Amino acid sequence: MDSLQEYFRNADIAVLALPSNFTYGTAIVERGAVEIIARTSTTVEAWAGGLEGTVRQGGGSRRRVQLRLSGDQLSWHCTGNPKAHDIFCKHCVAVALFLKNAE
Ligand SMILES: [Zn+2]
């Protein structure tokens, strides 16, 4: 796998995240609340979130997300997550789905 976009087109993003976070992240991207800051073929940095409404509607704070692919190894960080507990959160889901569906 040589690009992050190809990775997400082949991966089941729902498996990376808790079902609730997959639902919330899907709502965030469907409402257009993902903004790419910088992107290479194997890295992306983006803002996600900052919408009004309930969590289920994609509402919540805006967070900065970094995703990186090294070989077949995906790594991620969201500024909303504590360092020791870096789950694939709703913001990571939103950015991953954005990339998957981008041109
Ligand atoms: Zn997050």
PDB file of N, CA, C and O in Angstrom, residues 4-5 17 26 36 39 42 44-45 50 57 61 66 73 83 85 87 91 97 100-101 103:
ATOM      1  N   LEU A   4      -2.145   6.764   1.559  1.00  0.00           N
ATOM      2  CA  LEU A   4      -3.142   6.765   2.629  1.00  0.00           C
ATOM      3  C   LEU A   4      -4.549   6.647   2.040  1.00  0.00           C
ATOM      4  O   LEU A   4      -5.412   5.956   2.579  1.00  0.00           O
ATOM      5  N   GLN A   5      -4.760   7.309   0.917  1.00  0.00           N
ATOM      6  CA  GLN A   5      -6.080   7.253   0.287  1.00  0.00           C
ATOM      7  C   GLN A   5      -6.403   5.831  -0.188  1.00  0.00           C
ATOM      8  O   GLN A   5      -7.502   5.321   0.033  1.00  0.00           O
ATOM      9  N   ALA A  17     -12.690   1.799  14.429  1.00  0.00           N
ATOM     10  CA  ALA A  17     -13.297   2.667  15.439  1.00  0.00           C
ATOM     11  C   ALA A  17     -14.420   1.948  16.177  1.00  0.00           C
ATOM     12  O   ALA A  17     -14.972   0.962  15.691  1.00  0.00           O
ATOM     13  N   THR A  26     -18.977   9.823  10.767  1.00  0.00           N
ATOM     14  CA  THR A  26     -19.693   9.861   9.487  1.00  0.00           C
ATOM     15  C   THR A  26     -20.552  11.120   9.402  1.00  0.00           C
ATOM     16  O   THR A  26     -20.591  11.797   8.369  1.00  0.00           O
ATOM     17  N   ILE A  36      -8.778  20.085   5.249  1.00  0.00           N
ATOM     18  CA  ILE A  36      -7.403  19.600   5.133  1.00  0.00           C
ATOM     19  C   ILE A  36      -6.426  20.764   5.348  1.00  0.00           C
ATOM     20  O   ILE A  36      -6.580  21.831   4.754  1.00  0.00           O
ATOM     21  N   ARG A  39      -1.354  17.740   3.159  1.00  0.00           N
ATOM     22  CA  ARG A  39      -1.533  16.361   2.735  1.00  0.00           C
ATOM     23  C   ARG A  39      -0.394  15.937   1.820  1.00  0.00           C
ATOM     24  O   ARG A  39       0.009  16.689   0.939  1.00  0.00           O
ATOM     25  N   THR A  42       1.193   9.915   1.926  1.00  0.00           N
ATOM     26  CA  THR A  42       1.155   9.016   3.091  1.00  0.00           C
ATOM     27  C   THR A  42       0.809   9.715   4.403  1.00  0.00           C
ATOM     28  O   THR A  42       0.771   9.062   5.447  1.00  0.00           O
ATOM     29  N   VAL A  44      -1.688  12.959   6.333  1.00  0.00           N
ATOM     30  CA  VAL A  44      -2.674  14.030   6.239  1.00  0.00           C
ATOM     31  C   VAL A  44      -2.811  14.674   7.611  1.00  0.00           C
ATOM     32  O   VAL A  44      -2.720  14.005   8.635  1.00  0.00           O
ATOM     33  N   GLU A  45      -2.983  15.983   7.582  1.00  0.00           N
ATOM     34  CA  GLU A  45      -3.279  16.735   8.789  1.00  0.00           C
ATOM     35  C   GLU A  45      -4.521  17.558   8.484  1.00  0.00           C
ATOM     36  O   GLU A  45      -4.587  18.187   7.421  1.00  0.00           O
ATOM     37  N   GLY A  50     -16.431  20.777  15.138  1.00  0.00           N
ATOM     38  CA  GLY A  50     -16.780  22.177  15.368  1.00  0.00           C
ATOM     39  C   GLY A  50     -18.205  22.504  14.952  1.00  0.00           C
ATOM     40  O   GLY A  50     -18.523  23.662  14.690  1.00  0.00           O
ATOM     41  N   GLN A  57     -25.487  13.933  15.801  1.00  0.00           N
ATOM     42  CA  GLN A  57     -25.605  14.775  14.592  1.00  0.00           C
ATOM     43  C   GLN A  57     -24.243  15.293  14.124  1.00  0.00           C
ATOM     44  O   GLN A  57     -24.176  16.061  13.166  1.00  0.00           O
ATOM     45  N   SER A  61     -16.627  19.679  19.603  1.00  0.00           N
ATOM     46  CA  SER A  61     -15.462  20.543  19.419  1.00  0.00           C
ATOM     47  C   SER A  61     -14.697  20.231  18.140  1.00  0.00           C
ATOM     48  O   SER A  61     -14.728  19.108  17.640  1.00  0.00           O
ATOM     49  N   GLN A  66      -3.984  13.998  12.838  1.00  0.00           N
ATOM     50  CA  GLN A  66      -2.893  13.586  11.946  1.00  0.00           C
ATOM     51  C   GLN A  66      -3.016  12.093  11.690  1.00  0.00           C
ATOM     52  O   GLN A  66      -3.174  11.310  12.633  1.00  0.00           O
ATOM     53  N   GLN A  73       1.459   0.107   7.989  1.00  0.00           N
ATOM     54  CA  GLN A  73       1.141   0.467   9.369  1.00  0.00           C
ATOM     55  C   GLN A  73       0.510   1.851   9.438  1.00  0.00           C
ATOM     56  O   GLN A  73       1.145   2.852   9.094  1.00  0.00           O
ATOM     57  N   LYS A  83      -2.661  11.291  25.221  1.00  0.00           N
ATOM     58  CA  LYS A  83      -1.570  10.573  24.544  1.00  0.00           C
ATOM     59  C   LYS A  83      -1.610   9.062  24.783  1.00  0.00           C
ATOM     60  O   LYS A  83      -1.377   8.270  23.901  1.00  0.00           O
ATOM     61  N   HIS A  85      -4.084   7.216  25.342  1.00  0.00           N
ATOM     62  CA  HIS A  85      -5.349   6.562  24.988  1.00  0.00           C
ATOM     63  C   HIS A  85      -5.797   7.090  23.628  1.00  0.00           C
ATOM     64  O   HIS A  85      -6.844   7.732  23.500  1.00  0.00           O
ATOM     65  N   ILE A  87      -7.348   6.483  20.806  1.00  0.00           N
ATOM     66  CA  ILE A  87      -8.287   5.672  20.021  1.00  0.00           C
ATOM     67  C   ILE A  87      -8.533   6.315  18.657  1.00  0.00           C
ATOM     68  O   ILE A  87      -8.269   7.504  18.465  1.00  0.00           O
ATOM     69  N   HIS A  91     -13.143  12.094  15.119  1.00  0.00           N
ATOM     70  CA  HIS A  91     -12.432  13.032  14.243  1.00  0.00           C
ATOM     71  C   HIS A  91     -11.543  12.271  13.260  1.00  0.00           C
ATOM     72  O   HIS A  91     -11.456  12.638  12.080  1.00  0.00           O
ATOM     73  N   LEU A  97     -12.687   9.118   6.242  1.00  0.00           N
ATOM     74  CA  LEU A  97     -13.769   9.027   5.247  1.00  0.00           C
ATOM     75  C   LEU A  97     -13.641  10.131   4.195  1.00  0.00           C
ATOM     76  O   LEU A  97     -13.907   9.910   3.011  1.00  0.00           O
ATOM     77  N   LYS A 100     -10.940   8.989   1.859  1.00  0.00           N
ATOM     78  CA  LYS A 100     -11.419   7.858   1.059  1.00  0.00           C
ATOM     79  C   LYS A 100     -12.253   8.338  -0.133  1.00  0.00           C
ATOM     80  O   LYS A 100     -12.148   7.799  -1.225  1.00  0.00           O
ATOM     81  N   ASN A 101     -13.061   9.378   0.118  1.00  0.00           N
ATOM     82  CA  ASN A 101     -13.999   9.850  -0.902  1.00  0.00           C
ATOM     83  C   ASN A 101     -13.485  11.031  -1.706  1.00  0.00           C
ATOM     84  O   ASN A 101     -14.164  11.520  -2.608  1.00  0.00           O
ATOM     85  N   GLU A 103     -11.087  13.250  -4.338  1.00  0.00           N
ATOM     86  CA  GLU A 103     -10.624  13.019  -5.708  1.00  0.00           C
ATOM     87  C   GLU A 103      -9.223  12.418  -5.696  1.00  0.00           C
ATOM     88  O   GLU A 103      -8.411  12.774  -4.890  1.00  0.00           O
TER      89      GLU A 103
END
